[in-house]
């Protein structure tokens, strides 16, 4: 009974915060970015919670359980440093131009930076690939609620379908209702719960450290305590552990629900404040990866075939039922906090970058206020289509077991990073840019990722295509090489012209 009480309290608090958010959502701008003068503490919790999902608490500790210290070096250290660096550098660069142009979305920022609305539409369509992450989080949340509340005992035949439908209806509705304010307010509570649980999980490992954690791991298999694990799928060499994870971690920062928070606050000092708080919270959240090492000592190697369940089983066996349910709710909060941030970004992109741009001829006789009001309705109603698409894709992942929902999500979300990394990076930090070269670098980057991901060949080691993070890193490197070629040609032309004039 206690688990239902805790769960219902969480649901009702979230609904109430969405109601408060709705009272402040009066325009497309307030729906997409709030009032641009939010408290930096609220923005910090929203960002930290958005950066953290069920992968942080459930999936990644399972990978650490399977492959040991090398996974912590890759996901915790290299990818963590990359993500935090990207968040700090790119958020400040995005705000510098985004504040002046009053951009509501990342695609709008790109289009205005390169003075081409075709860029806005193209990168808006690319950003819709985030639906893959929506599917992953919705799927994982449904499984978690089913596991925690025992829905399968109530509905033996269709427990997953019922739980999935509840997750989609709940999150899509409160996000559509409250927009950015609902996202920020709910994430403040969710972030606080997640922070508390992260501390509890890390503290649970103190007995393992006292008993000699690394000695126990080494006694089972010495490779578990090495920073490179040649027996693993993802951490077989220095490039895979450190370089690829750093590159992909840095590129993670280009996600629209991360960057747009730079314009939530009023001035630059608030940006520094919320970034500092968010990075510190993110560091605490990343320590949850240690649970994988604790579980390896606790369970031994017998659970390696079910790495996705390792963290849940560890929680179930290490804590009392009440605390275990509280932790499960915190993990659900982590999922919801990422999901609602993505949904706000996607619906704002559909309204602002697709509807307002593509329907501009139809809207030319309407006033600016009427256009924005119509766009707000479009953004909210787009949630219905996004919800339907999420439901269909999630059920396909559930019934067709040959597909992996985690790999499916990583492959297509990483494709988004590949497409948008180059225009954002060079748009922020380079004054003179050639649009054709930017587009070429972006397309080659995404094509490299897809070709290697689904191709039967590799460069550094065998079967590289198994790891979407590695193929995405290949793509980003290709994009950067294309831009390097552009600068070399430009430098050659400049020197040649100077020589002729001289």
GROMACS .gro file of C-alpha atoms in nm:
model
  502
    1UNK     CA    1   0.000   0.000   0.000
    2UNK     CA    2   0.284   0.238   0.087
    3UNK     CA    3   0.420   0.222  -0.268
    4UNK     CA    4   0.087   0.341  -0.410
    5UNK     CA    5   0.069   0.626  -0.158
    6UNK     CA    6   0.420   0.749  -0.247
    7UNK     CA    7   0.347   0.715  -0.618
    8UNK     CA    8   0.016   0.905  -0.595
    9UNK     CA    9   0.176   1.184  -0.391
   10UNK     CA   10   0.434   1.225  -0.668
   11UNK     CA   11   0.160   1.230  -0.934
   12UNK     CA   12  -0.054   1.490  -0.755
   13UNK     CA   13   0.243   1.718  -0.676
   14UNK     CA   14   0.343   1.707  -1.043
   15UNK     CA   15  -0.012   1.793  -1.155
   16UNK     CA   16  -0.025   2.085  -0.913
   17UNK     CA   17   0.308   2.224  -1.038
   18UNK     CA   18   0.184   2.189  -1.397
   19UNK     CA   19  -0.124   2.391  -1.294
   20UNK     CA   20   0.099   2.666  -1.156
   21UNK     CA   21   0.299   2.658  -1.480
   22UNK     CA   22  -0.017   2.690  -1.689
   23UNK     CA   23  -0.114   3.009  -1.505
   24UNK     CA   24   0.210   3.170  -1.627
   25UNK     CA   25   0.192   3.036  -1.984
   26UNK     CA   26   0.022   3.309  -2.185
   27UNK     CA   27   0.220   3.310  -2.510
   28UNK     CA   28   0.441   3.099  -2.737
   29UNK     CA   29   0.745   3.268  -2.583
   30UNK     CA   30   0.643   3.182  -2.226
   31UNK     CA   31   0.556   2.829  -2.338
   32UNK     CA   32   0.897   2.778  -2.503
   33UNK     CA   33   1.140   2.970  -2.278
   34UNK     CA   34   0.942   3.101  -1.980
   35UNK     CA   35   0.959   3.471  -1.895
   36UNK     CA   36   1.340   3.492  -1.954
   37UNK     CA   37   1.397   3.589  -1.592
   38UNK     CA   38   1.367   3.261  -1.405
   39UNK     CA   39   1.548   3.202  -1.080
   40UNK     CA   40   1.888   3.044  -1.163
   41UNK     CA   41   1.835   2.778  -0.895
   42UNK     CA   42   1.519   2.659  -1.071
   43UNK     CA   43   1.699   2.656  -1.408
   44UNK     CA   44   1.994   2.469  -1.252
   45UNK     CA   45   1.767   2.195  -1.116
   46UNK     CA   46   1.582   2.179  -1.450
   47UNK     CA   47   1.909   2.142  -1.641
   48UNK     CA   48   2.062   1.890  -1.400
   49UNK     CA   49   1.744   1.683  -1.402
   50UNK     CA   50   1.723   1.700  -1.784
   51UNK     CA   51   2.084   1.580  -1.814
   52UNK     CA   52   1.997   1.279  -1.599
   53UNK     CA   53   1.761   1.004  -1.711
   54UNK     CA   54   1.689   0.641  -1.634
   55UNK     CA   55   2.012   0.558  -1.816
   56UNK     CA   56   2.210   0.726  -1.536
   57UNK     CA   57   2.037   0.531  -1.260
   58UNK     CA   58   1.956   0.200  -1.430
   59UNK     CA   59   2.119   0.123  -1.766
   60UNK     CA   60   2.469   0.266  -1.720
   61UNK     CA   61   2.529   0.107  -1.375
   62UNK     CA   62   2.440  -0.224  -1.542
   63UNK     CA   63   2.708  -0.162  -1.806
   64UNK     CA   64   2.957  -0.081  -1.528
   65UNK     CA   65   2.855  -0.407  -1.361
   66UNK     CA   66   2.937  -0.595  -1.682
   67UNK     CA   67   3.264  -0.423  -1.778
   68UNK     CA   68   3.403  -0.269  -1.459
   69UNK     CA   69   3.619   0.041  -1.412
   70UNK     CA   70   3.662   0.100  -1.786
   71UNK     CA   71   3.289   0.185  -1.811
   72UNK     CA   72   3.325   0.442  -1.532
   73UNK     CA   73   3.625   0.592  -1.712
   74UNK     CA   74   3.426   0.610  -2.035
   75UNK     CA   75   3.079   0.712  -1.920
   76UNK     CA   76   3.164   0.886  -1.594
   77UNK     CA   77   3.498   1.057  -1.659
   78UNK     CA   78   3.541   1.107  -2.034
   79UNK     CA   79   3.176   1.156  -2.129
   80UNK     CA   80   3.113   1.353  -1.807
   81UNK     CA   81   3.396   1.597  -1.873
   82UNK     CA   82   3.284   1.625  -2.235
   83UNK     CA   83   2.921   1.696  -2.139
   84UNK     CA   84   3.003   1.949  -1.869
   85UNK     CA   85   3.253   2.126  -2.096
   86UNK     CA   86   3.000   2.133  -2.379
   87UNK     CA   87   2.721   2.261  -2.156
   88UNK     CA   88   2.936   2.547  -2.025
   89UNK     CA   89   3.096   2.650  -2.355
   90UNK     CA   90   2.796   2.607  -2.585
   91UNK     CA   91   2.535   2.749  -2.345
   92UNK     CA   92   2.730   3.074  -2.319
   93UNK     CA   93   2.784   3.089  -2.694
   94UNK     CA   94   2.417   3.015  -2.760
   95UNK     CA   95   2.297   3.284  -2.520
   96UNK     CA   96   2.525   3.550  -2.667
   97UNK     CA   97   2.344   3.539  -3.001
   98UNK     CA   98   2.016   3.388  -2.884
   99UNK     CA   99   1.942   3.668  -2.639
  100UNK     CA  100   1.987   3.937  -2.905
  101UNK     CA  101   1.768   3.759  -3.158
  102UNK     CA  102   1.514   3.643  -2.895
  103UNK     CA  103   1.535   3.291  -3.038
  104UNK     CA  104   1.283   3.046  -2.896
  105UNK     CA  105   1.446   2.729  -3.030
  106UNK     CA  106   1.779   2.592  -3.149
  107UNK     CA  107   1.669   2.559  -3.516
  108UNK     CA  108   1.551   2.922  -3.513
  109UNK     CA  109   1.892   3.023  -3.372
  110UNK     CA  110   2.069   2.835  -3.654
  111UNK     CA  111   1.845   2.986  -3.922
  112UNK     CA  112   1.898   3.339  -3.795
  113UNK     CA  113   2.272   3.290  -3.749
  114UNK     CA  114   2.310   3.186  -4.114
  115UNK     CA  115   2.028   3.414  -4.232
  116UNK     CA  116   1.842   3.136  -4.409
  117UNK     CA  117   1.500   3.005  -4.306
  118UNK     CA  118   1.566   2.687  -4.504
  119UNK     CA  119   1.826   2.608  -4.236
  120UNK     CA  120   1.558   2.662  -3.972
  121UNK     CA  121   1.322   2.413  -4.138
  122UNK     CA  122   1.594   2.155  -4.211
  123UNK     CA  123   1.735   2.153  -3.858
  124UNK     CA  124   1.382   2.158  -3.714
  125UNK     CA  125   1.315   1.833  -3.900
  126UNK     CA  126   1.647   1.691  -3.779
  127UNK     CA  127   1.557   1.778  -3.419
  128UNK     CA  128   1.244   1.566  -3.450
  129UNK     CA  129   1.480   1.267  -3.423
  130UNK     CA  130   1.455   1.329  -3.048
  131UNK     CA  131   1.135   1.125  -3.068
  132UNK     CA  132   1.366   0.823  -3.039
  133UNK     CA  133   1.468   0.937  -2.691
  134UNK     CA  134   1.102   0.998  -2.605
  135UNK     CA  135   1.034   0.636  -2.698
  136UNK     CA  136   1.321   0.507  -2.484
  137UNK     CA  137   1.216   0.706  -2.177
  138UNK     CA  138   0.846   0.623  -2.215
  139UNK     CA  139   0.929   0.254  -2.260
  140UNK     CA  140   1.165   0.249  -1.962
  141UNK     CA  141   0.921   0.443  -1.741
  142UNK     CA  142   0.642   0.199  -1.822
  143UNK     CA  143   0.864  -0.096  -1.730
  144UNK     CA  144   0.970   0.076  -1.406
  145UNK     CA  145   0.613   0.153  -1.296
  146UNK     CA  146   0.506  -0.200  -1.383
  147UNK     CA  147   0.798  -0.340  -1.181
  148UNK     CA  148   0.749  -0.107  -0.882
  149UNK     CA  149   0.371  -0.114  -0.845
  150UNK     CA  150   0.312  -0.470  -0.961
  151UNK     CA  151   0.075  -0.373  -1.242
  152UNK     CA  152   0.133  -0.718  -1.395
  153UNK     CA  153  -0.044  -0.868  -1.094
  154UNK     CA  154  -0.351  -0.654  -1.158
  155UNK     CA  155  -0.358  -0.684  -1.538
  156UNK     CA  156  -0.174  -1.008  -1.628
  157UNK     CA  157  -0.230  -0.983  -2.003
  158UNK     CA  158  -0.185  -0.616  -2.097
  159UNK     CA  159   0.009  -0.471  -1.806
  160UNK     CA  160   0.283  -0.313  -2.022
  161UNK     CA  161   0.038  -0.159  -2.269
  162UNK     CA  162  -0.173  -0.009  -1.988
  163UNK     CA  163   0.130   0.130  -1.805
  164UNK     CA  164   0.280   0.272  -2.125
  165UNK     CA  165  -0.049   0.443  -2.211
  166UNK     CA  166  -0.062   0.596  -1.863
  167UNK     CA  167   0.295   0.730  -1.890
  168UNK     CA  168   0.226   0.888  -2.229
  169UNK     CA  169  -0.107   1.043  -2.128
  170UNK     CA  170   0.031   1.175  -1.799
  171UNK     CA  171   0.355   1.333  -1.914
  172UNK     CA  172   0.233   1.462  -2.250
  173UNK     CA  173  -0.073   1.619  -2.087
  174UNK     CA  174   0.097   1.802  -1.802
  175UNK     CA  175   0.376   1.922  -2.032
  176UNK     CA  176   0.129   2.055  -2.290
  177UNK     CA  177  -0.068   2.217  -2.011
  178UNK     CA  178   0.218   2.400  -1.842
  179UNK     CA  179   0.497   2.432  -2.101
  180UNK     CA  180   0.837   2.551  -1.983
  181UNK     CA  181   0.713   2.663  -1.642
  182UNK     CA  182   0.567   2.318  -1.573
  183UNK     CA  183   0.893   2.160  -1.693
  184UNK     CA  184   1.104   2.387  -1.470
  185UNK     CA  185   0.884   2.360  -1.160
  186UNK     CA  186   0.843   1.982  -1.177
  187UNK     CA  187   1.214   1.938  -1.246
  188UNK     CA  188   1.298   2.134  -0.932
  189UNK     CA  189   1.113   1.876  -0.722
  190UNK     CA  190   1.232   1.585  -0.935
  191UNK     CA  191   1.593   1.707  -0.921
  192UNK     CA  192   1.577   1.733  -0.541
  193UNK     CA  193   1.444   1.377  -0.512
  194UNK     CA  194   1.708   1.246  -0.753
  195UNK     CA  195   1.988   1.425  -0.564
  196UNK     CA  196   1.880   1.267  -0.235
  197UNK     CA  197   1.860   0.920  -0.386
  198UNK     CA  198   2.198   0.955  -0.558
  199UNK     CA  199   2.358   1.027  -0.220
  200UNK     CA  200   2.178   0.727  -0.064
  201UNK     CA  201   2.295   0.493  -0.342
  202UNK     CA  202   2.657   0.609  -0.320
  203UNK     CA  203   2.659   0.580   0.061
  204UNK     CA  204   2.527   0.223   0.030
  205UNK     CA  205   2.867   0.128  -0.113
  206UNK     CA  206   3.073   0.234   0.189
  207UNK     CA  207   3.084  -0.123   0.329
  208UNK     CA  208   3.220  -0.247  -0.005
  209UNK     CA  209   3.496   0.014  -0.002
  210UNK     CA  210   3.587  -0.076   0.356
  211UNK     CA  211   3.604  -0.445   0.264
  212UNK     CA  212   3.835  -0.373  -0.032
  213UNK     CA  213   3.613  -0.311  -0.335
  214UNK     CA  214   3.886  -0.313  -0.599
  215UNK     CA  215   4.067  -0.610  -0.445
  216UNK     CA  216   3.744  -0.811  -0.465
  217UNK     CA  217   3.688  -0.711  -0.827
  218UNK     CA  218   4.046  -0.790  -0.922
  219UNK     CA  219   4.026  -1.130  -0.753
  220UNK     CA  220   3.729  -1.221  -0.972
  221UNK     CA  221   3.875  -1.081  -1.296
  222UNK     CA  222   4.171  -0.836  -1.308
  223UNK     CA  223   4.033  -0.667  -1.621
  224UNK     CA  224   3.743  -0.527  -1.411
  225UNK     CA  225   3.985  -0.287  -1.240
  226UNK     CA  226   4.163  -0.175  -1.560
  227UNK     CA  227   4.078   0.153  -1.733
  228UNK     CA  228   4.070  -0.032  -2.067
  229UNK     CA  229   3.878  -0.358  -2.100
  230UNK     CA  230   3.960  -0.549  -2.422
  231UNK     CA  231   3.694  -0.806  -2.327
  232UNK     CA  232   3.415  -0.547  -2.340
  233UNK     CA  233   3.195  -0.429  -2.628
  234UNK     CA  234   3.245  -0.056  -2.580
  235UNK     CA  235   3.573   0.008  -2.394
  236UNK     CA  236   3.831  -0.195  -2.586
  237UNK     CA  237   4.099   0.071  -2.640
  238UNK     CA  238   4.202   0.426  -2.549
  239UNK     CA  239   4.002   0.578  -2.835
  240UNK     CA  240   3.679   0.405  -2.731
  241UNK     CA  241   3.717   0.476  -2.360
  242UNK     CA  242   3.833   0.836  -2.366
  243UNK     CA  243   3.828   1.011  -2.704
  244UNK     CA  244   3.497   0.879  -2.843
  245UNK     CA  245   3.315   0.928  -2.513
  246UNK     CA  246   3.454   1.279  -2.468
  247UNK     CA  247   3.353   1.377  -2.823
  248UNK     CA  248   3.001   1.236  -2.788
  249UNK     CA  249   2.969   1.380  -2.437
  250UNK     CA  250   3.059   1.727  -2.567
  251UNK     CA  251   2.815   1.687  -2.857
  252UNK     CA  252   2.538   1.587  -2.613
  253UNK     CA  253   2.524   1.952  -2.511
  254UNK     CA  254   2.369   2.053  -2.845
  255UNK     CA  255   2.034   1.898  -2.748
  256UNK     CA  256   1.766   2.167  -2.775
  257UNK     CA  257   1.631   2.116  -2.422
  258UNK     CA  258   1.984   2.178  -2.286
  259UNK     CA  259   2.094   2.486  -2.482
  260UNK     CA  260   1.766   2.675  -2.468
  261UNK     CA  261   1.794   2.707  -2.089
  262UNK     CA  262   2.063   2.970  -2.145
  263UNK     CA  263   1.787   3.219  -2.231
  264UNK     CA  264   1.563   3.126  -1.936
  265UNK     CA  265   1.752   3.364  -1.704
  266UNK     CA  266   1.788   3.742  -1.711
  267UNK     CA  267   2.162   3.818  -1.714
  268UNK     CA  268   2.506   3.661  -1.761
  269UNK     CA  269   2.573   3.625  -1.390
  270UNK     CA  270   2.266   3.406  -1.359
  271UNK     CA  271   2.402   3.187  -1.641
  272UNK     CA  272   2.725   3.128  -1.447
  273UNK     CA  273   2.527   3.052  -1.133
  274UNK     CA  274   2.291   2.797  -1.285
  275UNK     CA  275   2.571   2.629  -1.480
  276UNK     CA  276   2.785   2.592  -1.166
  277UNK     CA  277   2.500   2.440  -0.966
  278UNK     CA  278   2.392   2.211  -1.251
  279UNK     CA  279   2.746   2.080  -1.311
  280UNK     CA  280   2.796   2.007  -0.940
  281UNK     CA  281   2.465   1.821  -0.929
  282UNK     CA  282   2.557   1.636  -1.247
  283UNK     CA  283   2.882   1.522  -1.086
  284UNK     CA  284   2.689   1.380  -0.790
  285UNK     CA  285   2.449   1.202  -1.026
  286UNK     CA  286   2.741   1.050  -1.219
  287UNK     CA  287   2.866   0.885  -0.899
  288UNK     CA  288   2.564   0.653  -0.923
  289UNK     CA  289   2.773   0.457  -1.177
  290UNK     CA  290   2.958   0.313  -0.877
  291UNK     CA  291   2.647   0.107  -0.803
  292UNK     CA  292   2.757  -0.116  -1.089
  293UNK     CA  293   3.080  -0.202  -0.903
  294UNK     CA  294   2.892  -0.259  -0.578
  295UNK     CA  295   2.653  -0.494  -0.757
  296UNK     CA  296   2.940  -0.689  -0.916
  297UNK     CA  297   3.085  -0.763  -0.573
  298UNK     CA  298   2.741  -0.838  -0.428
  299UNK     CA  299   2.612  -1.067  -0.707
  300UNK     CA  300   2.925  -1.188  -0.883
  301UNK     CA  301   2.923  -1.246  -1.262
  302UNK     CA  302   2.602  -1.448  -1.287
  303UNK     CA  303   2.378  -1.154  -1.386
  304UNK     CA  304   2.582  -1.032  -1.682
  305UNK     CA  305   2.312  -1.150  -1.925
  306UNK     CA  306   2.060  -0.911  -1.764
  307UNK     CA  307   2.261  -0.592  -1.715
  308UNK     CA  308   1.952  -0.369  -1.757
  309UNK     CA  309   1.803  -0.527  -1.442
  310UNK     CA  310   2.114  -0.521  -1.223
  311UNK     CA  311   2.055  -0.179  -1.065
  312UNK     CA  312   1.688  -0.256  -0.993
  313UNK     CA  313   1.779  -0.588  -0.829
  314UNK     CA  314   2.055  -0.418  -0.627
  315UNK     CA  315   1.805  -0.161  -0.497
  316UNK     CA  316   1.548  -0.430  -0.420
  317UNK     CA  317   1.796  -0.640  -0.220
  318UNK     CA  318   1.992  -0.362  -0.051
  319UNK     CA  319   1.714  -0.146   0.094
  320UNK     CA  320   1.391  -0.183   0.288
  321UNK     CA  321   1.069  -0.193   0.081
  322UNK     CA  322   0.979   0.169   0.167
  323UNK     CA  323   1.320   0.306   0.074
  324UNK     CA  324   1.327   0.085  -0.233
  325UNK     CA  325   0.997   0.234  -0.354
  326UNK     CA  326   1.123   0.587  -0.283
  327UNK     CA  327   1.434   0.515  -0.492
  328UNK     CA  328   1.220   0.374  -0.773
  329UNK     CA  329   1.007   0.690  -0.769
  330UNK     CA  330   1.326   0.895  -0.789
  331UNK     CA  331   1.435   0.700  -1.095
  332UNK     CA  332   1.092   0.760  -1.244
  333UNK     CA  333   1.139   1.131  -1.167
  334UNK     CA  334   1.470   1.120  -1.354
  335UNK     CA  335   1.290   0.981  -1.657
  336UNK     CA  336   1.003   1.229  -1.639
  337UNK     CA  337   1.236   1.527  -1.597
  338UNK     CA  338   1.420   1.443  -1.918
  339UNK     CA  339   1.101   1.354  -2.103
  340UNK     CA  340   0.909   1.673  -2.030
  341UNK     CA  341   1.210   1.887  -2.127
  342UNK     CA  342   1.231   1.711  -2.464
  343UNK     CA  343   0.856   1.746  -2.521
  344UNK     CA  344   0.861   2.120  -2.456
  345UNK     CA  345   1.150   2.156  -2.701
  346UNK     CA  346   0.985   1.941  -2.970
  347UNK     CA  347   0.644   2.107  -2.953
  348UNK     CA  348   0.804   2.453  -2.957
  349UNK     CA  349   1.008   2.354  -3.264
  350UNK     CA  350   0.696   2.228  -3.443
  351UNK     CA  351   0.509   2.550  -3.365
  352UNK     CA  352   0.786   2.805  -3.410
  353UNK     CA  353   1.014   2.657  -3.677
  354UNK     CA  354   0.780   2.448  -3.889
  355UNK     CA  355   0.432   2.598  -3.859
  356UNK     CA  356   0.523   2.968  -3.849
  357UNK     CA  357   0.780   2.931  -4.128
  358UNK     CA  358   0.596   2.693  -4.363
  359UNK     CA  359   0.256   2.857  -4.313
  360UNK     CA  360   0.381   3.216  -4.338
  361UNK     CA  361   0.186   3.285  -4.660
  362UNK     CA  362  -0.133   3.159  -4.500
  363UNK     CA  363  -0.068   3.376  -4.194
  364UNK     CA  364   0.042   3.694  -4.374
  365UNK     CA  365  -0.292   3.872  -4.318
  366UNK     CA  366  -0.292   3.800  -3.945
  367UNK     CA  367  -0.135   4.022  -3.681
  368UNK     CA  368   0.181   3.916  -3.499
  369UNK     CA  369  -0.022   3.843  -3.187
  370UNK     CA  370  -0.266   3.625  -3.383
  371UNK     CA  371   0.016   3.431  -3.549
  372UNK     CA  372   0.186   3.358  -3.217
  373UNK     CA  373  -0.143   3.263  -3.052
  374UNK     CA  374  -0.218   3.020  -3.335
  375UNK     CA  375   0.135   2.878  -3.313
  376UNK     CA  376   0.091   2.818  -2.940
  377UNK     CA  377  -0.222   2.614  -3.011
  378UNK     CA  378  -0.036   2.421  -3.281
  379UNK     CA  379   0.247   2.346  -3.036
  380UNK     CA  380   0.006   2.215  -2.777
  381UNK     CA  381  -0.199   2.009  -3.023
  382UNK     CA  382   0.121   1.866  -3.172
  383UNK     CA  383   0.151   1.674  -2.845
  384UNK     CA  384  -0.133   1.452  -2.966
  385UNK     CA  385   0.062   1.349  -3.275
  386UNK     CA  386   0.384   1.305  -3.079
  387UNK     CA  387   0.200   1.093  -2.823
  388UNK     CA  388   0.052   0.870  -3.093
  389UNK     CA  389   0.390   0.826  -3.263
  390UNK     CA  390   0.554   0.746  -2.929
  391UNK     CA  391   0.291   0.484  -2.851
  392UNK     CA  392   0.329   0.313  -3.191
  393UNK     CA  393   0.712   0.311  -3.184
  394UNK     CA  394   0.719   0.190  -2.822
  395UNK     CA  395   0.485  -0.099  -2.899
  396UNK     CA  396   0.694  -0.192  -3.203
  397UNK     CA  397   1.001  -0.203  -2.978
  398UNK     CA  398   0.809  -0.417  -2.729
  399UNK     CA  399   0.671  -0.675  -2.973
  400UNK     CA  400   0.966  -0.703  -3.210
  401UNK     CA  401   1.234  -0.834  -2.979
  402UNK     CA  402   1.505  -0.819  -3.245
  403UNK     CA  403   1.511  -0.442  -3.197
  404UNK     CA  404   1.684  -0.291  -2.893
  405UNK     CA  405   1.506   0.018  -2.765
  406UNK     CA  406   1.830   0.155  -2.613
  407UNK     CA  407   2.034   0.113  -2.932
  408UNK     CA  408   1.743   0.244  -3.139
  409UNK     CA  409   1.732   0.562  -2.929
  410UNK     CA  410   2.108   0.613  -2.919
  411UNK     CA  411   2.148   0.566  -3.294
  412UNK     CA  412   1.896   0.830  -3.394
  413UNK     CA  413   1.957   1.080  -3.115
  414UNK     CA  414   2.330   1.065  -3.189
  415UNK     CA  415   2.237   1.136  -3.553
  416UNK     CA  416   2.082   1.459  -3.426
  417UNK     CA  417   2.410   1.550  -3.254
  418UNK     CA  418   2.603   1.483  -3.573
  419UNK     CA  419   2.375   1.705  -3.778
  420UNK     CA  420   2.362   2.006  -3.543
  421UNK     CA  421   2.707   2.007  -3.380
  422UNK     CA  422   2.892   2.174  -3.669
  423UNK     CA  423   2.644   2.461  -3.737
  424UNK     CA  424   2.613   2.538  -3.367
  425UNK     CA  425   2.985   2.525  -3.288
  426UNK     CA  426   3.102   2.730  -3.585
  427UNK     CA  427   2.796   2.954  -3.574
  428UNK     CA  428   2.890   3.053  -3.220
  429UNK     CA  429   3.263   3.098  -3.254
  430UNK     CA  430   3.335   3.189  -3.615
  431UNK     CA  431   3.235   3.522  -3.768
  432UNK     CA  432   3.263   3.445  -4.140
  433UNK     CA  433   3.092   3.125  -4.245
  434UNK     CA  434   3.007   2.965  -4.577
  435UNK     CA  435   2.659   2.809  -4.558
  436UNK     CA  436   2.735   2.548  -4.822
  437UNK     CA  437   3.038   2.419  -4.632
  438UNK     CA  438   2.843   2.414  -4.305
  439UNK     CA  439   2.563   2.212  -4.463
  440UNK     CA  440   2.810   1.978  -4.634
  441UNK     CA  441   2.996   1.914  -4.307
  442UNK     CA  442   2.667   1.852  -4.125
  443UNK     CA  443   2.540   1.606  -4.387
  444UNK     CA  444   2.871   1.420  -4.413
  445UNK     CA  445   2.884   1.391  -4.035
  446UNK     CA  446   2.539   1.233  -4.010
  447UNK     CA  447   2.601   1.009  -4.313
  448UNK     CA  448   2.929   0.880  -4.166
  449UNK     CA  449   2.752   0.790  -3.842
  450UNK     CA  450   2.469   0.605  -4.020
  451UNK     CA  451   2.697   0.425  -4.269
  452UNK     CA  452   2.931   0.296  -3.997
  453UNK     CA  453   2.642   0.217  -3.763
  454UNK     CA  454   2.472  -0.010  -4.014
  455UNK     CA  455   2.776  -0.113  -4.219
  456UNK     CA  456   2.964  -0.439  -4.179
  457UNK     CA  457   3.311  -0.285  -4.152
  458UNK     CA  458   3.525  -0.086  -3.912
  459UNK     CA  459   3.837   0.127  -3.883
  460UNK     CA  460   3.998   0.069  -3.545
  461UNK     CA  461   3.864  -0.264  -3.423
  462UNK     CA  462   3.617  -0.530  -3.529
  463UNK     CA  463   3.243  -0.472  -3.497
  464UNK     CA  464   3.270  -0.100  -3.417
  465UNK     CA  465   2.921  -0.053  -3.560
  466UNK     CA  466   2.774  -0.213  -3.244
  467UNK     CA  467   2.847   0.107  -3.048
  468UNK     CA  468   2.645   0.410  -3.169
  469UNK     CA  469   2.866   0.640  -2.960
  470UNK     CA  470   3.172   0.531  -3.154
  471UNK     CA  471   3.012   0.572  -3.497
  472UNK     CA  472   2.880   0.912  -3.391
  473UNK     CA  473   3.233   1.013  -3.290
  474UNK     CA  474   3.355   0.908  -3.635
  475UNK     CA  475   3.091   1.136  -3.787
  476UNK     CA  476   3.183   1.436  -3.575
  477UNK     CA  477   3.551   1.393  -3.661
  478UNK     CA  478   3.463   1.385  -4.033
  479UNK     CA  479   3.258   1.703  -3.994
  480UNK     CA  480   3.545   1.880  -3.820
  481UNK     CA  481   3.788   1.764  -4.092
  482UNK     CA  482   3.558   1.911  -4.358
  483UNK     CA  483   3.558   2.245  -4.178
  484UNK     CA  484   3.935   2.223  -4.139
  485UNK     CA  485   3.961   2.180  -4.517
  486UNK     CA  486   3.739   2.485  -4.563
  487UNK     CA  487   3.973   2.697  -4.352
  488UNK     CA  488   4.282   2.570  -4.536
  489UNK     CA  489   4.129   2.659  -4.874
  490UNK     CA  490   4.025   2.997  -4.742
  491UNK     CA  491   4.373   3.062  -4.603
  492UNK     CA  492   4.531   2.957  -4.935
  493UNK     CA  493   4.305   3.192  -5.130
  494UNK     CA  494   4.380   3.479  -4.892
  495UNK     CA  495   4.757   3.427  -4.918
  496UNK     CA  496   4.736   3.385  -5.297
  497UNK     CA  497   4.539   3.711  -5.330
  498UNK     CA  498   4.786   3.892  -5.105
  499UNK     CA  499   5.075   3.765  -5.316
  500UNK     CA  500   4.912   3.885  -5.638
  501UNK     CA  501   4.839   4.227  -5.492
  502UNK     CA  502   5.191   4.247  -5.353
   0.00000   0.00000   0.00000
